[in-house]
Amino acid sequence: MKAFQLQELGAPPALVETTAPAPAPGEVRLRVAACGLNFADLLMVKGTYQESPPLPFAPGMEMAGTVDALGEGVTHLSLGQRVVAFAGYGGLAEMAVVGADRCVPMPDAMPMDHAAAFIVAYGTSHLALTHRAALQPGETLVVTGAAGGVGLTAVELGAKMGAKVIAIARGADKLKVAQEAGAHHLIDAESEDIKGQLKALGGIDVAYDVVGGDLFDACFRAAKPQARIIVVGFAGGGVPQIKANHLLVKNISVIGYYWGGYLAFDAAPLTRSLTELLSMYEAGEIHPHISHHIPLENAAEGLDLLRSRRSTGKVVVTMAG
């Protein structure tokens, strides 16, 4: 099979021919049709992600495909079944071995590319806004990195939950994408006095921050009493330093949030969230935004689209055949 693998840290991943893996007990092998790319894939390639797979490995946290082989003890999935999986890595390959408990049957009408673009982006935003932030109708939600993979779904879901959504993104084109997803107010990330603009809009109740750095600081300083700030990531490179006395005075909650971590310590909320999201998809209520489809042999180009912030929504890598 072909796989886009990282052989050693510090070297770029490359397309290689390798042996198709065999599933161990409790695992299945998937014939991968499509793989959704995420900012975490860039961190994994650099060796700076919170989880480090053994070398060599193929990046690609989420994938969609058909079950090709069953490991011992797997009874709830069948050969040829269409599934979407959150594997953590391995998706940038024609075949991938995945824990059977990480596979979710796809709706019959769901295309493979939609499935590959779905789990991480929608799952991250939905669980954050419902389970962690308890976003309420009428509250003001600000989303940083609002045209990116998870940011755009936070805009879409927040608007559907009845919040007033403020989208922060870089440039008119990205802000237009966020507006089409449901944002009520738009702020260019390169404009001056973002804190002042947020305060002029009445301040914020919930911040969904994937960028960190100065944008986190602006959201923090524009927070209303009892605001909740969800720390999703640091795509801007700057890890915020939080002044605890300001938390105290304004009764602000800063919430650390790692969606994938729920698989290790409490998978039930994550599973409920995905079930609800797939029902919303089947009802036509949510629609994955894919800005680029890239063939496997050009997977490096897909990662570069994320690195250079030239994509909106999701980049999906598709396999031949």
PDB file of C-alpha atoms in Angstrom:
ATOM      1  CA  MET A   1       0.000   0.000   0.000  1.00  0.00           C
ATOM      2  CA  LYS A   2       0.976   3.655  -0.276  1.00  0.00           C
ATOM      3  CA  ALA A   3       1.358   5.761   2.852  1.00  0.00           C
ATOM      4  CA  PHE A   4       2.463   9.328   3.533  1.00  0.00           C
ATOM      5  CA  GLN A   5       4.823   8.592   6.412  1.00  0.00           C
ATOM      6  CA  LEU A   6       7.122  10.431   8.768  1.00  0.00           C
ATOM      7  CA  GLN A   7      10.313   8.367   9.067  1.00  0.00           C
ATOM      8  CA  GLU A   8      12.145  10.608  11.549  1.00  0.00           C
ATOM      9  CA  LEU A   9      11.441  13.812  13.438  1.00  0.00           C
ATOM     10  CA  GLY A  10      12.849  16.861  11.710  1.00  0.00           C
ATOM     11  CA  ALA A  11      12.517  15.336   8.238  1.00  0.00           C
ATOM     12  CA  PRO A  12       9.462  15.945   6.052  1.00  0.00           C
ATOM     13  CA  PRO A  13       6.949  13.104   5.596  1.00  0.00           C
ATOM     14  CA  ALA A  14       7.105  11.333   2.243  1.00  0.00           C
ATOM     15  CA  LEU A  15       5.013   8.953   0.168  1.00  0.00           C
ATOM     16  CA  VAL A  16       6.307   5.384   0.534  1.00  0.00           C
ATOM     17  CA  GLU A  17       5.333   1.842  -0.421  1.00  0.00           C
ATOM     18  CA  THR A  18       4.862  -0.296   2.662  1.00  0.00           C
ATOM     19  CA  THR A  19       3.145  -3.474   3.860  1.00  0.00           C
ATOM     20  CA  ALA A  20      -0.530  -3.231   4.712  1.00  0.00           C
ATOM     21  CA  PRO A  21      -0.979  -3.646   8.483  1.00  0.00           C
ATOM     22  CA  ALA A  22      -2.911  -6.535  10.015  1.00  0.00           C
ATOM     23  CA  PRO A  23      -5.499  -5.819  12.720  1.00  0.00           C
ATOM     24  CA  ALA A  24      -4.804  -7.026  16.251  1.00  0.00           C
ATOM     25  CA  PRO A  25      -7.599  -8.236  18.569  1.00  0.00           C
ATOM     26  CA  GLY A  26     -10.150  -5.456  19.000  1.00  0.00           C
ATOM     27  CA  GLU A  27      -9.015  -3.661  15.853  1.00  0.00           C
ATOM     28  CA  VAL A  28     -10.188  -3.374  12.267  1.00  0.00           C
ATOM     29  CA  ARG A  29      -8.345  -2.545   9.083  1.00  0.00           C
ATOM     30  CA  LEU A  30      -9.882   0.167   6.955  1.00  0.00           C
ATOM     31  CA  ARG A  31      -9.511   0.759   3.265  1.00  0.00           C
ATOM     32  CA  VAL A  32      -9.222   4.525   3.605  1.00  0.00           C
ATOM     33  CA  ALA A  33     -11.172   6.669   1.144  1.00  0.00           C
ATOM     34  CA  ALA A  34     -10.557  10.110   2.626  1.00  0.00           C
ATOM     35  CA  CYS A  35      -8.630  11.717   5.490  1.00  0.00           C
ATOM     36  CA  GLY A  36      -9.345  15.087   7.073  1.00  0.00           C
ATOM     37  CA  LEU A  37      -6.322  17.204   7.989  1.00  0.00           C
ATOM     38  CA  ASN A  38      -6.041  19.094  11.274  1.00  0.00           C
ATOM     39  CA  PHE A  39      -3.628  21.613  12.785  1.00  0.00           C
ATOM     40  CA  ALA A  40      -2.660  18.876  15.255  1.00  0.00           C
ATOM     41  CA  ASP A  41      -1.179  16.896  12.347  1.00  0.00           C
ATOM     42  CA  LEU A  42       1.374  19.687  11.867  1.00  0.00           C
ATOM     43  CA  LEU A  43       2.298  19.546  15.556  1.00  0.00           C
ATOM     44  CA  MET A  44       2.599  15.750  15.417  1.00  0.00           C
ATOM     45  CA  VAL A  45       4.985  15.936  12.463  1.00  0.00           C
ATOM     46  CA  LYS A  46       7.125  18.419  14.441  1.00  0.00           C
ATOM     47  CA  GLY A  47       7.014  16.232  17.542  1.00  0.00           C
ATOM     48  CA  THR A  48       5.335  18.931  19.644  1.00  0.00           C
ATOM     49  CA  TYR A  49       1.855  17.421  19.986  1.00  0.00           C
ATOM     50  CA  GLN A  50       0.653  16.069  23.344  1.00  0.00           C
ATOM     51  CA  GLU A  51       0.725  12.543  21.914  1.00  0.00           C
ATOM     52  CA  SER A  52       3.708  11.137  19.990  1.00  0.00           C
ATOM     53  CA  PRO A  53       3.131   8.015  17.854  1.00  0.00           C
ATOM     54  CA  PRO A  54       6.037   5.595  17.374  1.00  0.00           C
ATOM     55  CA  LEU A  55       8.063   6.115  14.195  1.00  0.00           C
ATOM     56  CA  PRO A  56       7.468   5.592  11.364  1.00  0.00           C
ATOM     57  CA  PHE A  57       3.865   6.744  11.228  1.00  0.00           C
ATOM     58  CA  ALA A  58       1.417   8.372   8.851  1.00  0.00           C
ATOM     59  CA  PRO A  59      -0.248  11.572  10.102  1.00  0.00           C
ATOM     60  CA  GLY A  60      -3.996  11.897   9.729  1.00  0.00           C
ATOM     61  CA  MET A  61      -6.180  11.859  12.841  1.00  0.00           C
ATOM     62  CA  GLU A  62      -9.566  11.275  11.236  1.00  0.00           C
ATOM     63  CA  MET A  63     -10.532   9.132   8.289  1.00  0.00           C
ATOM     64  CA  ALA A  64     -13.438   7.586   6.446  1.00  0.00           C
ATOM     65  CA  GLY A  65     -13.434   4.275   4.623  1.00  0.00           C
ATOM     66  CA  THR A  66     -14.705   0.712   4.523  1.00  0.00           C
ATOM     67  CA  VAL A  67     -13.878  -2.157   6.873  1.00  0.00           C
ATOM     68  CA  ASP A  68     -11.394  -4.405   5.068  1.00  0.00           C
ATOM     69  CA  ALA A  69     -10.434  -6.890   7.812  1.00  0.00           C
ATOM     70  CA  LEU A  70     -11.645  -7.708  11.326  1.00  0.00           C
ATOM     71  CA  GLY A  71      -9.435  -8.400  14.320  1.00  0.00           C
ATOM     72  CA  GLU A  72     -10.298 -11.104  16.799  1.00  0.00           C
ATOM     73  CA  GLY A  73     -13.275 -10.279  19.003  1.00  0.00           C
ATOM     74  CA  VAL A  74     -14.785  -7.574  16.788  1.00  0.00           C
ATOM     75  CA  THR A  75     -18.450  -8.391  16.338  1.00  0.00           C
ATOM     76  CA  HIS A  76     -20.260  -5.044  16.032  1.00  0.00           C
ATOM     77  CA  LEU A  77     -18.689  -4.147  12.668  1.00  0.00           C
ATOM     78  CA  SER A  78     -18.772  -6.070   9.402  1.00  0.00           C
ATOM     79  CA  LEU A  79     -16.628  -6.391   6.285  1.00  0.00           C
ATOM     80  CA  GLY A  80     -17.442  -3.713   3.744  1.00  0.00           C
ATOM     81  CA  GLN A  81     -19.166  -1.473   6.291  1.00  0.00           C
ATOM     82  CA  ARG A  82     -18.690   2.278   5.782  1.00  0.00           C
ATOM     83  CA  VAL A  83     -17.288   3.949   8.894  1.00  0.00           C
ATOM     84  CA  VAL A  84     -15.658   7.143  10.059  1.00  0.00           C
ATOM     85  CA  ALA A  85     -12.889   6.863  12.631  1.00  0.00           C
ATOM     86  CA  PHE A  86     -10.865   9.031  14.981  1.00  0.00           C
ATOM     87  CA  ALA A  87      -7.610   7.095  15.189  1.00  0.00           C
ATOM     88  CA  GLY A  88      -5.187   9.791  16.345  1.00  0.00           C
ATOM     89  CA  TYR A  89      -2.893   9.086  13.395  1.00  0.00           C
ATOM     90  CA  GLY A  90      -2.559   6.780  10.370  1.00  0.00           C
ATOM     91  CA  GLY A  91      -5.158   8.285   8.047  1.00  0.00           C
ATOM     92  CA  LEU A  92      -2.773   9.397   5.296  1.00  0.00           C
ATOM     93  CA  ALA A  93      -2.481   5.892   3.881  1.00  0.00           C
ATOM     94  CA  GLU A  94      -4.466   3.578   1.656  1.00  0.00           C
ATOM     95  CA  MET A  95      -4.946   1.185   4.601  1.00  0.00           C
ATOM     96  CA  ALA A  96      -5.075   1.903   8.322  1.00  0.00           C
ATOM     97  CA  VAL A  97      -5.553  -0.170  11.456  1.00  0.00           C
ATOM     98  CA  VAL A  98      -7.949   1.399  13.967  1.00  0.00           C
ATOM     99  CA  GLY A  99      -9.436   0.346  17.287  1.00  0.00           C
ATOM    100  CA  ALA A 100     -12.937  -0.933  16.593  1.00  0.00           C
ATOM    101  CA  ASP A 101     -14.257   1.264  19.398  1.00  0.00           C
ATOM    102  CA  ARG A 102     -12.959   4.314  17.497  1.00  0.00           C
ATOM    103  CA  CYS A 103     -15.174   3.576  14.466  1.00  0.00           C
ATOM    104  CA  VAL A 104     -18.632   5.057  13.973  1.00  0.00           C
ATOM    105  CA  PRO A 105     -20.980   3.809  11.216  1.00  0.00           C
ATOM    106  CA  MET A 106     -21.673   6.535   8.663  1.00  0.00           C
ATOM    107  CA  PRO A 107     -25.137   7.619   7.512  1.00  0.00           C
ATOM    108  CA  ASP A 108     -25.916   5.996   4.166  1.00  0.00           C
ATOM    109  CA  ALA A 109     -26.179   9.344   2.384  1.00  0.00           C
ATOM    110  CA  MET A 110     -22.938  10.790   3.808  1.00  0.00           C
ATOM    111  CA  PRO A 111     -20.126  11.111   1.234  1.00  0.00           C
ATOM    112  CA  MET A 112     -16.673   9.928   2.301  1.00  0.00           C
ATOM    113  CA  ASP A 113     -15.178  13.416   2.106  1.00  0.00           C
ATOM    114  CA  HIS A 114     -17.885  14.848   4.370  1.00  0.00           C
ATOM    115  CA  ALA A 115     -17.280  12.038   6.864  1.00  0.00           C
ATOM    116  CA  ALA A 116     -13.523  12.634   6.883  1.00  0.00           C
ATOM    117  CA  ALA A 117     -14.110  16.348   7.531  1.00  0.00           C
ATOM    118  CA  PHE A 118     -16.644  15.792  10.275  1.00  0.00           C
ATOM    119  CA  ILE A 119     -15.554  14.172  13.527  1.00  0.00           C
ATOM    120  CA  VAL A 120     -12.758  16.420  14.826  1.00  0.00           C
ATOM    121  CA  ALA A 121     -14.141  19.775  13.694  1.00  0.00           C
ATOM    122  CA  TYR A 122     -17.762  19.288  14.710  1.00  0.00           C
ATOM    123  CA  GLY A 123     -16.962  17.028  17.661  1.00  0.00           C
ATOM    124  CA  THR A 124     -14.510  19.507  19.162  1.00  0.00           C
ATOM    125  CA  SER A 125     -16.842  22.487  18.879  1.00  0.00           C
ATOM    126  CA  HIS A 126     -20.043  20.754  19.920  1.00  0.00           C
ATOM    127  CA  LEU A 127     -18.648  19.170  23.084  1.00  0.00           C
ATOM    128  CA  ALA A 128     -16.900  22.425  24.005  1.00  0.00           C
ATOM    129  CA  LEU A 129     -19.955  24.629  23.609  1.00  0.00           C
ATOM    130  CA  THR A 130     -22.472  22.239  25.155  1.00  0.00           C
ATOM    131  CA  HIS A 131     -20.612  20.163  27.743  1.00  0.00           C
ATOM    132  CA  ARG A 132     -17.836  22.522  28.817  1.00  0.00           C
ATOM    133  CA  ALA A 133     -19.141  26.068  28.288  1.00  0.00           C
ATOM    134  CA  ALA A 134     -22.893  25.415  28.631  1.00  0.00           C
ATOM    135  CA  LEU A 135     -23.559  28.110  26.016  1.00  0.00           C
ATOM    136  CA  GLN A 136     -27.067  29.544  26.363  1.00  0.00           C
ATOM    137  CA  PRO A 137     -29.400  31.221  23.851  1.00  0.00           C
ATOM    138  CA  GLY A 138     -28.889  34.979  23.839  1.00  0.00           C
ATOM    139  CA  GLU A 139     -25.306  34.838  25.099  1.00  0.00           C
ATOM    140  CA  THR A 140     -22.461  36.373  23.126  1.00  0.00           C
ATOM    141  CA  LEU A 141     -19.904  33.920  21.760  1.00  0.00           C
ATOM    142  CA  VAL A 142     -16.604  35.036  20.227  1.00  0.00           C
ATOM    143  CA  VAL A 143     -14.668  32.585  18.055  1.00  0.00           C
ATOM    144  CA  THR A 144     -11.016  33.164  17.156  1.00  0.00           C
ATOM    145  CA  GLY A 145      -9.609  31.504  14.054  1.00  0.00           C
ATOM    146  CA  ALA A 146     -13.215  31.525  12.921  1.00  0.00           C
ATOM    147  CA  ALA A 147     -12.617  30.355   9.346  1.00  0.00           C
ATOM    148  CA  GLY A 148     -10.478  27.351  10.278  1.00  0.00           C
ATOM    149  CA  GLY A 149     -11.518  23.738  10.728  1.00  0.00           C
ATOM    150  CA  VAL A 150     -12.818  23.839  14.298  1.00  0.00           C
ATOM    151  CA  GLY A 151     -13.433  27.597  14.410  1.00  0.00           C
ATOM    152  CA  LEU A 152     -15.902  27.528  11.539  1.00  0.00           C
ATOM    153  CA  THR A 153     -17.944  24.744  13.146  1.00  0.00           C
ATOM    154  CA  ALA A 154     -17.995  26.708  16.419  1.00  0.00           C
ATOM    155  CA  VAL A 155     -19.497  29.652  14.520  1.00  0.00           C
ATOM    156  CA  GLU A 156     -22.081  27.414  12.846  1.00  0.00           C
ATOM    157  CA  LEU A 157     -23.082  25.509  15.981  1.00  0.00           C
ATOM    158  CA  GLY A 158     -23.039  28.601  18.211  1.00  0.00           C
ATOM    159  CA  ALA A 159     -25.455  30.387  15.885  1.00  0.00           C
ATOM    160  CA  LYS A 160     -27.743  27.340  15.819  1.00  0.00           C
ATOM    161  CA  MET A 161     -27.702  27.306  19.637  1.00  0.00           C
ATOM    162  CA  GLY A 162     -29.102  30.848  19.663  1.00  0.00           C
ATOM    163  CA  ALA A 163     -25.953  32.768  20.575  1.00  0.00           C
ATOM    164  CA  LYS A 164     -24.866  36.114  19.139  1.00  0.00           C
ATOM    165  CA  VAL A 165     -21.665  35.055  17.363  1.00  0.00           C
ATOM    166  CA  ILE A 166     -18.638  37.310  16.833  1.00  0.00           C
ATOM    167  CA  ALA A 167     -16.141  35.844  14.373  1.00  0.00           C
ATOM    168  CA  ILE A 168     -12.479  36.864  14.397  1.00  0.00           C
ATOM    169  CA  ALA A 169     -10.499  35.839  11.304  1.00  0.00           C
ATOM    170  CA  ARG A 170      -7.794  37.230   9.058  1.00  0.00           C
ATOM    171  CA  GLY A 171      -8.966  39.069   5.939  1.00  0.00           C
ATOM    172  CA  ALA A 172     -12.225  39.732   4.114  1.00  0.00           C
ATOM    173  CA  ASP A 173     -12.382  36.365   2.350  1.00  0.00           C
ATOM    174  CA  LYS A 174     -12.172  34.372   5.580  1.00  0.00           C
ATOM    175  CA  LEU A 175     -14.608  36.669   7.344  1.00  0.00           C
ATOM    176  CA  LYS A 176     -17.082  36.117   4.500  1.00  0.00           C
ATOM    177  CA  VAL A 177     -16.842  32.347   5.043  1.00  0.00           C
ATOM    178  CA  ALA A 178     -17.543  32.852   8.759  1.00  0.00           C
ATOM    179  CA  GLN A 179     -20.498  35.108   7.970  1.00  0.00           C
ATOM    180  CA  GLU A 180     -21.956  32.476   5.654  1.00  0.00           C
ATOM    181  CA  ALA A 181     -21.657  29.968   8.525  1.00  0.00           C
ATOM    182  CA  GLY A 182     -23.834  32.167  10.742  1.00  0.00           C
ATOM    183  CA  ALA A 183     -21.620  34.851  12.346  1.00  0.00           C
ATOM    184  CA  HIS A 184     -23.507  38.012  13.282  1.00  0.00           C
ATOM    185  CA  HIS A 185     -20.471  40.299  13.726  1.00  0.00           C
ATOM    186  CA  LEU A 186     -17.067  40.175  12.028  1.00  0.00           C
ATOM    187  CA  ILE A 187     -13.669  41.395  13.270  1.00  0.00           C
ATOM    188  CA  ASP A 188     -10.494  41.251  11.208  1.00  0.00           C
ATOM    189  CA  ALA A 189      -7.731  39.642  13.261  1.00  0.00           C
ATOM    190  CA  GLU A 190      -5.276  42.223  11.918  1.00  0.00           C
ATOM    191  CA  SER A 191      -7.336  45.246  12.943  1.00  0.00           C
ATOM    192  CA  GLU A 192      -6.472  47.483  15.870  1.00  0.00           C
ATOM    193  CA  ASP A 193      -8.000  47.409  19.356  1.00  0.00           C
ATOM    194  CA  ILE A 194      -9.851  44.097  19.140  1.00  0.00           C
ATOM    195  CA  LYS A 195     -10.599  44.346  22.847  1.00  0.00           C
ATOM    196  CA  GLY A 196     -12.299  47.701  22.238  1.00  0.00           C
ATOM    197  CA  GLN A 197     -14.315  46.284  19.344  1.00  0.00           C
ATOM    198  CA  LEU A 198     -15.496  43.383  21.508  1.00  0.00           C
ATOM    199  CA  LYS A 199     -16.470  45.739  24.316  1.00  0.00           C
ATOM    200  CA  ALA A 200     -18.322  47.963  21.844  1.00  0.00           C
ATOM    201  CA  LEU A 201     -20.407  44.903  20.943  1.00  0.00           C
ATOM    202  CA  GLY A 202     -21.347  44.476  24.606  1.00  0.00           C
ATOM    203  CA  GLY A 203     -18.541  42.214  25.791  1.00  0.00           C
ATOM    204  CA  ILE A 204     -18.539  38.423  25.679  1.00  0.00           C
ATOM    205  CA  ASP A 205     -20.037  35.571  27.662  1.00  0.00           C
ATOM    206  CA  VAL A 206     -18.103  32.724  26.026  1.00  0.00           C
ATOM    207  CA  ALA A 207     -14.817  32.743  24.104  1.00  0.00           C
ATOM    208  CA  TYR A 208     -13.801  29.795  21.936  1.00  0.00           C
ATOM    209  CA  ASP A 209     -10.088  30.396  21.428  1.00  0.00           C
ATOM    210  CA  VAL A 210      -7.954  28.338  19.075  1.00  0.00           C
ATOM    211  CA  VAL A 211      -5.298  31.018  18.498  1.00  0.00           C
ATOM    212  CA  GLY A 212      -3.951  32.158  21.879  1.00  0.00           C
ATOM    213  CA  GLY A 213      -1.523  35.061  22.185  1.00  0.00           C
ATOM    214  CA  ASP A 214      -2.887  38.577  21.757  1.00  0.00           C
ATOM    215  CA  LEU A 215      -6.324  37.356  20.686  1.00  0.00           C
ATOM    216  CA  PHE A 216      -6.726  35.429  23.947  1.00  0.00           C
ATOM    217  CA  ASP A 217      -5.748  38.577  25.843  1.00  0.00           C
ATOM    218  CA  ALA A 218      -8.321  40.656  23.941  1.00  0.00           C
ATOM    219  CA  CYS A 219     -11.076  38.139  24.671  1.00  0.00           C
ATOM    220  CA  PHE A 220     -10.046  37.897  28.325  1.00  0.00           C
ATOM    221  CA  ARG A 221     -10.134  41.656  28.790  1.00  0.00           C
ATOM    222  CA  ALA A 222     -13.524  41.955  27.057  1.00  0.00           C
ATOM    223  CA  ALA A 223     -15.087  39.191  29.149  1.00  0.00           C
ATOM    224  CA  LYS A 224     -18.240  39.938  31.118  1.00  0.00           C
ATOM    225  CA  PRO A 225     -18.590  38.785  34.733  1.00  0.00           C
ATOM    226  CA  GLN A 226     -19.043  34.987  34.843  1.00  0.00           C
ATOM    227  CA  ALA A 227     -17.699  34.597  31.298  1.00  0.00           C
ATOM    228  CA  ARG A 228     -16.246  31.249  30.227  1.00  0.00           C
ATOM    229  CA  ILE A 229     -13.113  31.136  28.078  1.00  0.00           C
ATOM    230  CA  ILE A 230     -12.411  27.789  26.410  1.00  0.00           C
ATOM    231  CA  VAL A 231      -8.743  27.187  25.648  1.00  0.00           C
ATOM    232  CA  VAL A 232      -8.792  24.980  22.531  1.00  0.00           C
ATOM    233  CA  GLY A 233      -5.324  25.582  21.097  1.00  0.00           C
ATOM    234  CA  PHE A 234      -2.498  27.968  20.288  1.00  0.00           C
ATOM    235  CA  ALA A 235      -2.447  28.180  16.498  1.00  0.00           C
ATOM    236  CA  GLY A 236      -0.895  31.638  16.770  1.00  0.00           C
ATOM    237  CA  GLY A 237       2.039  30.210  18.700  1.00  0.00           C
ATOM    238  CA  GLY A 238       1.618  32.230  21.907  1.00  0.00           C
ATOM    239  CA  VAL A 239       0.574  30.426  25.108  1.00  0.00           C
ATOM    240  CA  PRO A 240      -1.357  32.928  27.262  1.00  0.00           C
ATOM    241  CA  GLN A 241      -0.291  33.793  30.792  1.00  0.00           C
ATOM    242  CA  ILE A 242      -3.414  34.267  32.905  1.00  0.00           C
ATOM    243  CA  LYS A 243      -3.672  36.724  35.785  1.00  0.00           C
ATOM    244  CA  ALA A 244      -5.533  34.836  38.496  1.00  0.00           C
ATOM    245  CA  ASN A 245      -6.564  38.019  40.325  1.00  0.00           C
ATOM    246  CA  HIS A 246      -8.569  39.077  37.250  1.00  0.00           C
ATOM    247  CA  LEU A 247     -10.338  35.713  37.280  1.00  0.00           C
ATOM    248  CA  LEU A 248     -11.302  36.350  40.887  1.00  0.00           C
ATOM    249  CA  VAL A 249     -12.567  39.895  40.463  1.00  0.00           C
ATOM    250  CA  LYS A 250     -14.795  39.143  37.463  1.00  0.00           C
ATOM    251  CA  ASN A 251     -15.701  35.539  38.349  1.00  0.00           C
ATOM    252  CA  ILE A 252     -14.295  34.379  34.989  1.00  0.00           C
ATOM    253  CA  SER A 253     -13.710  30.694  34.235  1.00  0.00           C
ATOM    254  CA  VAL A 254     -10.851  29.654  31.949  1.00  0.00           C
ATOM    255  CA  ILE A 255     -11.536  26.111  30.770  1.00  0.00           C
ATOM    256  CA  GLY A 256      -8.812  23.834  29.459  1.00  0.00           C
ATOM    257  CA  TYR A 257     -10.180  21.616  26.714  1.00  0.00           C
ATOM    258  CA  TYR A 258      -8.715  18.642  24.822  1.00  0.00           C
ATOM    259  CA  TRP A 259     -11.443  16.816  22.883  1.00  0.00           C
ATOM    260  CA  GLY A 260      -9.402  13.670  22.240  1.00  0.00           C
ATOM    261  CA  GLY A 261      -8.658  13.310  25.942  1.00  0.00           C
ATOM    262  CA  TYR A 262     -12.248  12.284  26.602  1.00  0.00           C
ATOM    263  CA  LEU A 263     -11.553   8.962  24.891  1.00  0.00           C
ATOM    264  CA  ALA A 264      -9.200   8.084  27.755  1.00  0.00           C
ATOM    265  CA  PHE A 265     -11.176   9.189  30.811  1.00  0.00           C
ATOM    266  CA  ASP A 266     -14.859   9.716  29.940  1.00  0.00           C
ATOM    267  CA  ALA A 267     -15.961   8.723  26.435  1.00  0.00           C
ATOM    268  CA  ALA A 268     -19.712   8.898  27.175  1.00  0.00           C
ATOM    269  CA  PRO A 269     -20.146  12.690  26.598  1.00  0.00           C
ATOM    270  CA  LEU A 270     -18.111  12.456  23.389  1.00  0.00           C
ATOM    271  CA  THR A 271     -20.182   9.539  22.108  1.00  0.00           C
ATOM    272  CA  ARG A 272     -23.456  11.334  22.898  1.00  0.00           C
ATOM    273  CA  SER A 273     -22.164  14.440  21.136  1.00  0.00           C
ATOM    274  CA  LEU A 274     -21.233  12.545  17.947  1.00  0.00           C
ATOM    275  CA  THR A 275     -24.594  10.774  17.891  1.00  0.00           C
ATOM    276  CA  GLU A 276     -26.374  14.122  18.092  1.00  0.00           C
ATOM    277  CA  LEU A 277     -24.143  15.646  15.419  1.00  0.00           C
ATOM    278  CA  LEU A 278     -24.713  12.794  12.962  1.00  0.00           C
ATOM    279  CA  SER A 279     -28.466  13.187  13.483  1.00  0.00           C
ATOM    280  CA  MET A 280     -28.108  16.900  12.728  1.00  0.00           C
ATOM    281  CA  TYR A 281     -26.198  16.059   9.552  1.00  0.00           C
ATOM    282  CA  GLU A 282     -28.837  13.582   8.410  1.00  0.00           C
ATOM    283  CA  ALA A 283     -31.489  16.250   9.010  1.00  0.00           C
ATOM    284  CA  GLY A 284     -29.559  18.699   6.813  1.00  0.00           C
ATOM    285  CA  GLU A 285     -28.894  21.080   9.716  1.00  0.00           C
ATOM    286  CA  ILE A 286     -25.083  21.181   9.449  1.00  0.00           C
ATOM    287  CA  HIS A 287     -22.863  21.129   6.371  1.00  0.00           C
ATOM    288  CA  PRO A 288     -19.082  20.473   6.386  1.00  0.00           C
ATOM    289  CA  HIS A 289     -17.099  23.186   4.614  1.00  0.00           C
ATOM    290  CA  ILE A 290     -14.199  21.742   2.578  1.00  0.00           C
ATOM    291  CA  SER A 291     -12.025  24.290   0.817  1.00  0.00           C
ATOM    292  CA  HIS A 292      -9.575  21.822  -0.766  1.00  0.00           C
ATOM    293  CA  HIS A 293      -9.552  18.194  -1.936  1.00  0.00           C
ATOM    294  CA  ILE A 294      -5.976  16.890  -2.305  1.00  0.00           C
ATOM    295  CA  PRO A 295      -4.831  13.479  -3.657  1.00  0.00           C
ATOM    296  CA  LEU A 296      -2.614  11.357  -1.382  1.00  0.00           C
ATOM    297  CA  GLU A 297       0.464  11.892  -3.527  1.00  0.00           C
ATOM    298  CA  ASN A 298       0.126  15.644  -2.850  1.00  0.00           C
ATOM    299  CA  ALA A 299      -0.510  15.316   0.891  1.00  0.00           C
ATOM    300  CA  ALA A 300       2.425  17.623   1.644  1.00  0.00           C
ATOM    301  CA  GLU A 301       0.558  20.365  -0.209  1.00  0.00           C
ATOM    302  CA  GLY A 302      -2.463  19.781   2.028  1.00  0.00           C
ATOM    303  CA  LEU A 303      -0.377  20.181   5.177  1.00  0.00           C
ATOM    304  CA  ASP A 304       1.196  23.323   3.751  1.00  0.00           C
ATOM    305  CA  LEU A 305      -2.271  24.798   3.172  1.00  0.00           C
ATOM    306  CA  LEU A 306      -2.859  24.510   6.927  1.00  0.00           C
ATOM    307  CA  ARG A 307       0.616  25.750   7.809  1.00  0.00           C
ATOM    308  CA  SER A 308       0.276  28.854   5.645  1.00  0.00           C
ATOM    309  CA  ARG A 309      -3.367  29.420   6.688  1.00  0.00           C
ATOM    310  CA  ARG A 310      -4.534  29.440   3.072  1.00  0.00           C
ATOM    311  CA  SER A 311      -7.438  27.051   3.655  1.00  0.00           C
ATOM    312  CA  THR A 312     -10.865  27.603   5.171  1.00  0.00           C
ATOM    313  CA  GLY A 313     -12.852  24.949   6.958  1.00  0.00           C
ATOM    314  CA  LYS A 314     -11.295  21.579   6.178  1.00  0.00           C
ATOM    315  CA  VAL A 315      -8.666  20.181   3.817  1.00  0.00           C
ATOM    316  CA  VAL A 316      -9.422  16.581   2.818  1.00  0.00           C
ATOM    317  CA  VAL A 317      -6.928  14.133   1.306  1.00  0.00           C
ATOM    318  CA  THR A 318      -8.486  11.510  -0.960  1.00  0.00           C
ATOM    319  CA  MET A 319      -7.110   8.120  -1.952  1.00  0.00           C
ATOM    320  CA  ALA A 320      -6.933   6.708  -5.464  1.00  0.00           C
ATOM    321  CA  GLY A 321      -9.837   4.449  -6.444  1.00  0.00           C
TER     322      GLY A 321
END
